[in-house]
Amino acid sequence: MKSSASTREMRRLYRTMVTIRGFETLAGELFAAGKIPGFIHLSIGQEASSVGVCSVLRPDDYIVTTHRGHGHVIAKGGNLKKMIAELVGRKTGYCKGKGGSMHIADFSLGILGANGVVGGGFPIAIGAGLSIKLRRTNQVVVCFFGDGASNRGTFHEAMNMASIWKLPILFVCENNCYASTTPTTYACSAADIAARAAGYNIPGVTVDGNDLLAVHEAAGQAVERARRGEGPTLLENKTYRRRGHFEGDPQKYRTQAEVAEWEKKDPLLRFASILKKKKLLTGEMEKEIRKQVDDELTEAVAFAEQSEWPAPEEALEDMFVNP
Amino acid sequence: MTERILNCAAAVCEALTEEMARDEAIFIIGEDLVAHGGIFGQFKGLPERFPGRVIDSPISESCIVGAGLGAALTGMRPFVDMHFADFVTCAMDEIVNQTAKIRYMFGGQVKVPLVIWAPDGAGLSAAAHHSQSLESWFVHAPGLKVVVPSEPADVKGLLKAAIRSDDPVIFFQHKKLFAREGPVPEGEHIVPLGRAAVKRPGSSATILTYGSGFYMSMEAAHELAGMGIDAEVIDLRTLKPLDFETIAASIQKTNRAVVVHEACLSGGFGAEVSARINSELFDYLDAPVLRVAARDVPMPFSPRLENFVLPKIEDVVNAVRAVTYRQR
């Protein structure tokens, strides 16, 4: 992002991070108010990873996301109204109220779906990558996953398969220090998950996942490599999950001091200060961006709340194309 | 359409050859496909005829099935070979949590045109890891269509229908039946999913069966005819969606039913069929519905043990005699 044309682009990336933060904060509030059934997993603190990675993708590229996937969907261009409507279970939601927070997809944007199973996305990403090869397009697939998923067998099957077939896949590990309640330092055999890439003969790159520009740069190189037909990359974005595993999580497994420490490394503050130093962002602009995002979110909530509930019988629809 | 005699393995190959020639989106993925033509030689000639479209995979069942799914979501029509049906257990998340649910969970946004082909069944002394009949597990997972053909013509016709289906199909085919021969129509021969076939009309009792149970039932019906009992044999062919109309029409005529399958008894598909007959056709029944199935043990290795565990023609004969009150 060195050209002059990228000024607007950088502001747009900042705005997307603000949108994700706003969306997640709002989702937390809606959940606390009893308006979201089930449970939700927020990605506050991980915005630089979602936005940095998706900033290098084309609209026709695919992403496979996780149960903590709101940020990925927004960064890939997801519709806020349909997202909120899905979270509150209305028929205007992305999945007509059949998926909820953990199962948002938008096939028109290449978002092949969030997954409620940790590590469930790896094999699907392999299939999308194989399909790209067979169809001879030069799309790429991004497979987002967490540190916990890197301990599942599907991770290892997928790394091997993507490597032997040189599939155009960027595996993005969002190492947010905890798999549910289990610290990564306890559950992972090596300090860097990216080190596992060596065992599969693919590049493994670890970056500061709270640094938008670092993520953007590393993801850009990996995506270019994939488009050139040189195969997959494993990118590990070291970041932190500021909220509990799910909303309402008592979080007995960590200290307030630790959370406060990471708050100082906030990806939004960090990028804003870079932009301000470069004189690409002013306090006024920042306020304006926040206001625009708030308005959009208010509108999305109004849309969702005014939307109809699905009729009970709709539970029987959409299973098969030809029942 | 002329008919020739083919075996079931050749019927699989012919269905795939015709479909792959028709539609470039179809490809095959699995283990030991290219050099070997499939572990049972069922894909012989396909790798040469369709280079790059028969793909050898590492031994990674989760990723094999998941790759089929991911490819199906992005415009392809994959045919996934499970090697042995027993190995579906290594890919249960991909089959049950992902493939079966994705269309529904995402509100009907996408089609999942995926065939999971699973050679199943016992009788080859292959012991407990290579001999199971697991169809009823998948009947219990909403979102999958479950097919279990018996005769070669149905193998071809149902496989072509499964490949053309926009919904995921798990296609079980009995290993021991690969060599079974029968007339198979040439060219375009489609057997729609979800339709049973009356393979032997009769009036005394209805035998409801599929897969290897079909041959057992036909031989039993032949023996029963010698005893003056005229059994009707219905090959269910697709377990889900189930053609209950054909079942009902037969039972309204014969008033008696026996369900025959190779899978073990408890929780088997026979329990489902029997329950539906009891709840929907009770007034037509002159006897309780009986089930013929394997014993509830993992499949043993030694032929004497395996034979003891598996259902036999004589079990079918006895069950039909019982529902027709010819035997206590």
XYZ file of C-alpha atoms in Angstrom:
651
model
C 0.000 0.000 0.000
C 2.586 2.520 -1.067
C 0.829 4.210 -3.960
C -1.147 7.426 -3.528
C -4.314 5.638 -4.555
C -4.058 3.634 -1.357
C -4.964 6.547 0.926
C -8.625 5.917 0.393
C -8.004 2.191 0.629
C -6.306 2.559 4.007
C -9.167 4.603 5.360
C -11.570 1.983 4.050
C -9.683 -0.755 5.872
C -9.809 1.264 9.058
C -13.521 1.778 8.579
C -14.020 -1.980 8.118
C -12.233 -2.630 11.407
C -14.463 -0.064 13.097
C -17.491 -1.782 11.572
C -16.454 -5.157 12.928
C -15.767 -3.708 16.382
C -19.128 -1.945 16.304
C -20.939 -5.044 15.089
C -19.425 -7.265 17.749
C -20.034 -4.747 20.528
C -23.624 -4.413 19.414
C -24.043 -8.193 19.172
C -22.797 -8.461 22.756
C -25.379 -5.896 23.849
C -28.186 -7.587 21.964
C -27.189 -10.883 23.536
C -27.112 -9.375 27.035
C -30.573 -7.911 26.377
C -31.861 -11.390 25.584
C -32.481 -10.627 21.919
C -30.067 -13.214 20.498
C -30.965 -16.851 21.235
C -28.332 -19.539 21.718
C -24.778 -18.377 22.192
C -22.389 -16.091 20.345
C -18.618 -15.894 20.019
C -17.206 -12.417 19.479
C -13.983 -11.509 17.699
C -13.236 -8.206 19.455
C -9.488 -7.704 19.362
C -9.002 -9.788 16.211
C -10.148 -7.191 13.656
C -6.736 -6.712 12.043
C -6.615 -10.368 11.077
C -10.025 -10.431 9.357
C -9.519 -7.123 7.579
C -5.854 -7.564 6.754
C -6.420 -10.942 5.122
C -9.619 -10.074 3.256
C -8.043 -6.814 2.012
C -5.965 -8.822 -0.458
C -8.847 -10.883 -1.836
C -10.940 -10.467 -4.948
C -14.736 -10.658 -4.768
C -14.642 -14.078 -6.464
C -12.161 -15.552 -3.971
C -13.490 -17.907 -1.325
C -13.280 -17.858 2.426
C -14.116 -20.620 4.855
C -14.738 -19.260 8.314
C -15.219 -20.362 11.919
C -17.667 -20.137 14.778
C -15.997 -16.793 15.595
C -16.624 -15.609 12.057
C -18.603 -12.351 12.110
C -15.456 -10.326 11.390
C -14.457 -12.476 8.432
C -17.904 -12.149 6.885
C -17.917 -8.361 7.306
C -14.388 -8.064 5.935
C -15.413 -10.082 2.848
C -18.296 -7.690 2.250
C -21.155 -9.317 4.168
C -24.466 -7.513 4.545
C -24.953 -6.174 8.087
C -28.751 -6.280 7.921
C -28.828 -9.927 6.905
C -26.248 -10.725 9.567
C -28.147 -9.119 12.449
C -31.408 -10.604 11.177
C -29.776 -14.044 11.241
C -28.406 -13.514 14.753
C -31.874 -12.711 16.062
C -33.487 -15.584 14.116
C -35.598 -13.763 11.534
C -36.556 -15.027 8.091
C -34.720 -12.123 6.409
C -31.434 -13.367 7.851
C -28.685 -14.845 5.701
C -29.900 -18.375 6.408
C -33.594 -17.613 6.996
C -33.063 -18.217 10.690
C -31.744 -21.750 10.230
C -28.087 -21.026 10.923
C -27.671 -18.298 13.528
C -24.392 -16.734 14.592
C -22.238 -19.828 14.071
C -23.510 -20.628 10.583
C -23.441 -17.574 8.374
C -22.699 -17.997 4.679
C -23.004 -15.866 1.574
C -22.237 -17.876 -1.524
C -22.666 -14.790 -3.724
C -19.607 -13.297 -1.971
C -17.595 -16.516 -1.905
C -18.238 -16.950 1.820
C -18.559 -20.731 1.952
C -19.797 -20.710 5.495
C -18.964 -20.501 9.116
C -18.503 -23.769 10.952
C -19.681 -24.869 14.361
C -17.136 -27.682 14.390
C -13.609 -26.605 15.308
C -11.433 -27.614 12.368
C -14.477 -28.389 10.227
C -13.464 -25.922 7.538
C -10.138 -27.482 6.478
C -11.537 -30.267 4.283
C -14.033 -27.898 2.674
C -11.235 -25.465 1.839
C -9.341 -28.328 0.213
C -12.359 -29.046 -1.967
C -12.717 -25.412 -2.979
C -9.009 -25.308 -3.827
C -9.246 -28.508 -5.848
C -12.285 -27.169 -7.641
C -10.363 -24.000 -8.594
C -7.615 -26.186 -10.057
C -10.063 -28.334 -11.983
C -11.958 -25.308 -13.301
C -8.656 -23.562 -14.134
C -9.591 -20.185 -12.644
C -7.033 -18.285 -10.598
C -9.164 -17.774 -7.537
C -7.812 -18.468 -4.066
C -9.305 -19.857 -0.875
C -8.691 -18.519 2.606
C -9.294 -20.977 5.406
C -9.600 -19.208 8.759
C -9.154 -21.270 11.917
C -8.040 -20.900 15.500
C -5.124 -22.250 17.504
C -7.402 -24.982 18.871
C -8.251 -26.237 15.387
C -4.568 -26.698 14.603
C -4.608 -29.685 16.955
C -7.305 -31.515 15.017
C -6.560 -34.235 12.482
C -8.280 -32.274 9.729
C -5.551 -29.595 9.993
C -2.853 -32.147 9.268
C -4.768 -33.947 6.520
C -5.444 -30.616 4.849
C -1.868 -29.266 5.103
C -0.558 -32.422 3.474
C -3.165 -32.544 0.743
C -2.878 -28.852 -0.094
C 0.886 -29.211 -0.288
C 1.050 -32.287 -2.541
C -1.495 -30.801 -4.939
C -0.184 -27.199 -4.649
C -3.688 -25.925 -3.965
C -4.293 -22.154 -3.981
C -5.105 -21.932 -0.282
C -4.081 -19.511 2.432
C -4.466 -21.165 5.808
C -4.907 -18.404 8.366
C -4.450 -19.390 11.979
C -5.851 -16.761 14.295
C -3.894 -17.645 17.380
C -5.888 -15.780 20.012
C -4.174 -17.509 22.965
C -7.131 -19.671 24.002
C -9.062 -22.605 22.598
C -12.313 -22.159 24.468
C -10.863 -22.159 28.021
C -7.572 -23.917 27.272
C -4.417 -21.813 26.849
C -2.528 -22.322 23.598
C 0.682 -22.589 25.602
C -0.762 -25.712 27.239
C -2.411 -27.356 24.231
C 0.064 -26.692 21.406
C 3.294 -28.616 21.152
C 5.266 -25.724 19.659
C 5.349 -22.011 20.389
C 4.525 -21.109 16.799
C 1.765 -22.954 14.996
C 3.286 -21.707 11.735
C 6.284 -23.945 12.491
C 4.102 -26.926 11.669
C 4.133 -25.847 8.029
C 7.700 -27.151 7.712
C 6.427 -30.683 8.183
C 4.305 -30.237 5.089
C 6.891 -28.457 2.989
C 4.971 -25.202 2.763
C 5.875 -21.698 3.946
C 4.876 -20.919 7.517
C 4.750 -17.259 8.502
C 4.070 -15.786 11.938
C 3.050 -12.142 12.179
C 1.768 -9.750 14.791
C -1.922 -10.298 14.207
C -2.859 -6.969 15.739
C -0.859 -5.103 13.109
C -3.124 -4.598 10.137
C -0.289 -3.703 7.785
C 1.772 -6.738 8.752
C -1.188 -9.042 8.146
C -2.015 -7.292 4.869
C 1.562 -7.645 3.672
C 1.966 -11.301 4.617
C -1.453 -12.297 3.289
C -0.755 -10.419 0.059
C 2.439 -12.374 -0.549
C 0.762 -15.682 0.222
C -2.174 -14.953 -2.054
C 0.122 -13.928 -4.902
C 2.066 -17.143 -4.444
C -1.179 -19.141 -4.543
C -2.351 -17.368 -7.692
C 0.968 -18.153 -9.357
C 0.196 -21.814 -8.787
C 2.934 -22.282 -6.193
C 0.634 -23.654 -3.551
C -0.518 -22.998 -0.023
C 0.898 -20.935 2.833
C 0.248 -21.181 6.545
C -0.061 -17.724 8.082
C -0.291 -17.392 11.838
C -1.704 -14.115 13.120
C -0.831 -13.793 16.796
C -3.665 -11.929 18.393
C -5.902 -11.977 21.434
C -9.542 -12.724 22.123
C -10.634 -9.877 24.344
C -14.051 -11.283 25.233
C -14.758 -14.705 26.704
C -15.018 -17.788 24.521
C -18.757 -17.098 24.407
C -20.742 -14.209 25.846
C -21.353 -14.930 29.496
C -18.150 -16.979 29.840
C -16.948 -16.441 33.469
C -13.329 -16.562 32.192
C -11.771 -18.120 35.274
C -8.838 -19.215 33.156
C -7.238 -15.760 32.812
C -6.625 -12.547 34.729
C -8.038 -9.085 34.201
C -4.451 -7.847 34.071
C -3.764 -10.020 31.053
C -6.817 -8.707 29.235
C -5.833 -5.123 30.126
C -2.326 -5.735 28.793
C -3.740 -6.767 25.416
C -6.156 -3.856 25.361
C -3.084 -1.648 25.071
C -2.230 -3.515 21.857
C -5.625 -2.762 20.359
C -5.462 -3.184 16.567
C -7.792 -0.251 15.918
C -5.913 2.246 18.078
C -2.708 1.041 16.565
C -3.772 1.466 12.958
C -5.452 4.792 13.722
C -2.236 6.136 15.170
C -0.286 5.047 12.087
C -2.837 6.731 9.845
C -2.759 9.883 11.967
C 1.019 10.016 11.854
C 0.848 9.769 8.083
C -1.852 12.454 8.167
C -4.324 10.129 6.494
C -6.779 10.327 9.355
C -7.907 13.174 11.588
C -9.950 13.149 14.771
C -12.817 14.600 12.754
C -12.623 11.837 10.160
C -12.520 9.249 12.895
C -15.661 10.653 14.471
C -17.359 10.721 11.100
C -16.448 7.101 10.423
C -17.790 6.037 13.832
C -21.014 7.904 13.209
C -21.488 6.334 9.773
C -20.892 2.889 11.202
C -23.259 3.501 14.130
C -25.954 4.648 11.731
C -25.491 1.581 9.564
C -25.712 -0.695 12.576
C -28.767 1.092 13.977
C -30.411 0.652 10.604
C -29.458 -3.031 10.546
C -30.983 -3.618 13.980
C -34.164 -1.808 12.975
C -34.337 -3.943 9.819
C -33.885 -7.118 11.828
C -36.359 -6.210 14.519
C -38.996 -5.195 12.007
C -38.490 -8.409 10.055
C -40.917 -11.279 10.343
C -40.142 -14.404 12.274
C -40.033 -17.499 10.100
C -43.268 -19.489 10.062
C -42.774 -22.713 12.080
C -43.432 -24.844 8.988
C -40.445 -23.231 7.252
C -38.358 -25.524 9.457
C -39.234 -28.238 6.931
C -37.921 -26.314 3.909
C -34.483 -26.009 2.280
C -33.095 -29.439 3.062
C -33.066 -30.789 -0.481
C -33.118 -29.187 -3.919
C -35.393 -31.998 -5.109
C -37.224 -33.393 -2.073
C -32.538 -49.699 -25.474
C -30.896 -53.066 -25.871
C -29.817 -55.048 -22.873
C -26.625 -56.966 -22.302
C -25.378 -59.011 -19.420
C -23.050 -57.029 -17.153
C -21.925 -57.471 -13.598
C -22.403 -54.818 -10.920
C -18.792 -53.578 -11.115
C -19.128 -53.067 -14.878
C -22.436 -51.304 -14.295
C -20.691 -48.805 -11.979
C -18.012 -48.208 -14.564
C -20.503 -47.766 -17.377
C -22.603 -45.289 -15.396
C -19.520 -43.222 -14.566
C -18.163 -43.362 -18.115
C -21.428 -42.125 -19.577
C -21.905 -39.409 -16.975
C -18.314 -38.135 -17.087
C -18.507 -37.922 -20.867
C -21.725 -35.929 -20.533
C -20.663 -33.485 -17.807
C -17.151 -32.096 -17.269
C -17.970 -31.060 -13.708
C -17.924 -34.698 -12.607
C -14.701 -36.060 -11.132
C -13.771 -39.019 -8.947
C -11.671 -38.733 -5.806
C -10.474 -41.472 -3.485
C -7.643 -43.857 -2.650
C -5.935 -46.241 -5.115
C -7.928 -45.149 -8.116
C -5.502 -44.447 -10.928
C -2.980 -47.287 -11.049
C -5.383 -49.846 -9.676
C -8.655 -48.718 -11.257
C -10.247 -48.723 -7.815
C -9.677 -51.291 -5.091
C -12.209 -53.616 -6.734
C -11.209 -52.689 -10.284
C -14.522 -50.892 -10.586
C -13.049 -47.811 -12.299
C -10.854 -49.630 -14.855
C -10.304 -47.495 -17.940
C -11.657 -44.284 -16.426
C -8.294 -42.716 -15.474
C -7.060 -43.127 -19.085
C -10.296 -41.976 -20.634
C -10.669 -38.927 -18.360
C -7.146 -37.793 -17.483
C -6.983 -35.536 -14.442
C -10.555 -36.309 -13.475
C -9.829 -39.458 -11.499
C -7.815 -38.216 -8.552
C -5.724 -40.354 -6.218
C -5.804 -39.060 -2.689
C -3.639 -39.646 0.361
C -5.277 -41.805 3.042
C -7.170 -38.892 4.557
C -10.857 -39.788 4.690
C -11.967 -36.570 6.390
C -10.336 -34.534 3.678
C -11.478 -36.821 0.878
C -15.141 -36.391 1.788
C -14.665 -32.734 2.774
C -12.884 -32.061 -0.506
C -15.864 -33.524 -2.318
C -18.113 -31.212 -0.356
C -15.984 -28.104 -0.933
C -15.822 -28.873 -4.634
C -19.585 -29.415 -4.758
C -20.128 -26.022 -3.117
C -18.012 -24.351 -5.787
C -19.517 -25.761 -8.947
C -18.261 -29.316 -9.357
C -20.097 -32.653 -9.140
C -17.733 -34.916 -7.204
C -17.954 -38.676 -6.843
C -16.182 -39.690 -3.647
C -14.983 -43.278 -3.308
C -14.811 -44.394 0.335
C -12.697 -47.467 -0.478
C -14.617 -49.501 2.110
C -17.882 -48.310 3.659
C -16.368 -48.955 7.080
C -14.111 -45.925 6.586
C -17.066 -43.552 6.653
C -16.410 -43.624 10.385
C -13.178 -41.673 9.721
C -15.195 -38.958 7.970
C -18.329 -38.765 10.076
C -18.035 -35.035 10.717
C -17.716 -34.363 7.007
C -20.669 -36.582 6.138
C -23.079 -35.985 8.997
C -22.231 -32.509 10.290
C -21.140 -30.872 7.081
C -22.442 -32.531 3.903
C -25.878 -33.421 5.267
C -26.498 -30.056 6.899
C -24.901 -27.359 4.808
C -27.747 -26.600 2.450
C -30.308 -26.503 5.254
C -28.128 -24.639 7.741
C -27.433 -21.913 5.185
C -31.105 -21.471 4.317
C -31.054 -23.215 0.947
C -28.388 -20.908 -0.545
C -26.434 -23.677 -2.205
C -26.741 -27.078 -3.878
C -24.653 -30.038 -2.758
C -24.350 -32.387 -5.764
C -22.111 -34.944 -4.098
C -22.088 -38.753 -4.314
C -20.374 -40.703 -1.541
C -19.876 -44.214 -2.860
C -19.355 -46.813 -0.165
C -18.732 -50.525 -0.862
C -20.192 -52.350 2.139
C -21.257 -55.766 3.346
C -19.813 -59.021 4.646
C -19.244 -62.520 3.299
C -15.616 -62.158 2.240
C -13.979 -63.088 5.550
C -12.735 -59.530 5.820
C -13.577 -59.284 9.530
C -14.985 -56.420 11.532
C -13.198 -53.452 9.921
C -14.133 -54.309 6.332
C -17.575 -55.899 6.473
C -20.189 -53.557 7.893
C -23.562 -52.482 6.582
C -24.015 -48.989 8.025
C -26.908 -47.617 5.983
C -29.290 -47.037 8.866
C -26.889 -44.550 10.516
C -27.263 -42.262 7.511
C -31.003 -42.705 7.259
C -30.958 -41.177 10.730
C -29.025 -38.092 9.526
C -31.473 -35.664 7.885
C -30.098 -34.159 4.703
C -28.731 -37.263 2.996
C -30.309 -39.531 0.421
C -29.460 -43.178 1.005
C -29.292 -45.668 -1.861
C -28.590 -49.418 -1.655
C -29.031 -51.156 -5.033
C -28.883 -54.878 -5.688
C -29.199 -55.810 -9.385
C -26.752 -54.492 -12.021
C -29.421 -52.598 -13.986
C -30.410 -50.714 -10.848
C -26.765 -50.077 -10.004
C -26.333 -48.309 -13.322
C -29.662 -46.493 -13.260
C -29.476 -45.376 -9.651
C -25.865 -44.308 -9.917
C -26.661 -42.113 -12.903
C -29.573 -40.614 -10.974
C -27.358 -40.071 -7.915
C -24.685 -38.317 -9.975
C -27.306 -36.048 -11.532
C -28.935 -35.317 -8.176
C -28.390 -31.815 -6.813
C -28.547 -33.281 -3.300
C -25.962 -35.377 -1.464
C -26.352 -39.116 -1.909
C -24.631 -41.864 0.038
C -24.557 -44.904 -2.238
C -23.875 -48.243 -0.574
C -22.974 -51.130 -2.792
C -22.298 -54.625 -1.560
C -18.755 -55.824 -2.251
C -19.822 -59.436 -2.666
C -22.324 -58.445 -5.329
C -19.772 -56.806 -7.645
C -19.552 -60.038 -9.635
C -23.337 -60.554 -9.812
C -24.510 -60.460 -13.395
C -27.732 -59.359 -14.971
C -29.229 -57.584 -17.957
C -28.333 -53.893 -18.098
C -29.850 -51.458 -20.608
C -27.380 -49.696 -22.880
C -27.096 -45.919 -22.857
C -29.511 -43.629 -21.088
C -30.976 -45.706 -18.272
C -32.016 -43.773 -15.180
C -33.692 -45.258 -12.128
C -35.166 -42.365 -10.145
C -34.136 -42.079 -6.507
C -36.914 -42.845 -4.041
C -38.730 -45.553 -5.952
C -38.934 -49.178 -4.898
C -39.492 -51.995 -7.393
C -41.717 -55.051 -7.144
C -39.198 -57.600 -8.410
C -41.399 -60.656 -7.891
C -45.161 -60.255 -7.659
C -46.935 -62.489 -5.158
C -50.032 -62.659 -2.975
C -49.226 -64.493 0.277
C -46.728 -62.142 1.989
C -44.467 -59.190 1.166
C -40.703 -59.424 1.556
C -39.188 -55.953 1.815
C -35.460 -55.919 1.177
C -32.444 -54.235 -0.435
C -28.806 -54.892 -1.296
C -27.617 -58.423 -0.576
C -30.936 -59.164 1.136
C -32.565 -59.020 -2.271
C -30.848 -62.126 -3.605
C -31.527 -63.987 -0.379
C -35.169 -63.007 -0.606
C -35.554 -64.048 -4.246
C -34.125 -67.467 -3.510
C -36.338 -67.768 -0.453
C -39.370 -66.811 -2.545
C -38.450 -69.556 -5.003
C -38.297 -72.124 -2.199
C -41.527 -70.823 -0.694
C -43.281 -71.219 -4.039
C -42.494 -74.905 -3.806
C -44.379 -74.940 -0.503
C -47.375 -73.187 -2.012
C -46.528 -69.787 -0.537
C -46.515 -66.999 -3.104
C -44.241 -64.263 -1.754
C -43.983 -60.791 -3.262
C -40.441 -59.387 -3.224
C -39.900 -55.635 -3.137
C -36.425 -54.213 -3.642
C -36.519 -50.902 -1.778
C -33.416 -49.607 -3.644
C -33.562 -46.162 -1.989
C -33.971 -46.134 1.795
C -34.295 -42.385 1.974
C -36.527 -41.034 0.625
C -38.480 -44.255 1.161
C -41.141 -45.291 -1.344
C -43.806 -46.107 1.205
C -46.573 -46.080 -1.423
C -45.219 -49.203 -3.081
C -44.835 -50.851 0.325
C -48.390 -49.934 1.347
C -49.934 -51.138 -1.914
C -48.243 -54.513 -1.491
C -49.201 -54.998 2.148
C -52.804 -54.016 1.466
C -52.759 -56.965 -0.943
C -50.760 -59.559 1.021
C -51.504 -58.435 4.623
C -48.156 -59.784 5.774
C -44.637 -58.414 5.783
C -41.079 -59.551 6.428
C -38.136 -57.118 6.246
C -34.801 -58.622 5.208
C -31.401 -56.957 5.456
C -27.787 -57.871 6.085
C -27.146 -55.140 8.662
C -27.474 -56.236 12.277
C -30.891 -56.306 13.873
C -30.907 -53.643 16.587
C -31.617 -50.186 15.235
C -31.436 -51.552 11.696
C -33.516 -50.240 8.821
C -35.950 -53.097 9.388
C -36.988 -51.449 12.639
C -37.902 -48.262 10.782
C -39.882 -50.049 8.077
C -41.615 -52.241 10.610
C -42.585 -49.256 12.772
C -44.028 -47.381 9.823
C -46.039 -50.399 8.702
C -47.404 -50.828 12.214
C -48.413 -47.213 12.574
C -49.793 -46.671 9.076
C -51.042 -50.086 7.942
C -52.057 -51.821 11.164
C -55.593 -52.511 9.944
C -54.258 -54.431 6.972
C -51.944 -56.702 8.935
C -52.820 -60.330 9.635
C -49.539 -60.990 11.457
C -46.805 -59.004 13.189
C -44.080 -57.685 10.885
C -40.980 -59.867 11.215
C -37.366 -58.892 10.648
C -34.512 -61.003 9.281
C -31.069 -59.532 9.943
C -27.539 -60.265 11.125
C -26.763 -60.998 14.769
C -25.750 -58.057 16.941
C -22.001 -58.665 16.974
C -19.068 -57.149 15.034
C -18.510 -59.251 11.908
C -16.194 -62.179 12.767
C -13.428 -63.391 10.475
C -13.621 -67.172 10.260
C -16.067 -68.266 7.524
C -17.917 -70.554 9.940
C -18.427 -67.699 12.387
C -19.300 -65.159 9.727
C -21.814 -67.499 8.164
C -23.437 -68.039 11.543
C -23.835 -64.326 12.151
C -25.225 -63.423 8.717
C -28.898 -63.916 7.825
C -29.599 -66.877 5.537
C -32.161 -67.903 2.947
C -33.607 -70.335 5.420
C -34.203 -67.485 7.923
C -36.229 -65.663 5.287
C -38.173 -68.835 4.440
C -38.949 -69.408 8.120
C -40.033 -65.810 8.704
C -42.419 -65.887 5.754
C -43.786 -69.249 6.894
C -44.343 -67.749 10.338
C -46.277 -64.692 9.112
C -48.369 -66.966 6.886
C -49.032 -69.300 9.860
C -47.337 -72.282 8.192
C -44.979 -72.682 11.069
C -45.053 -71.804 14.727
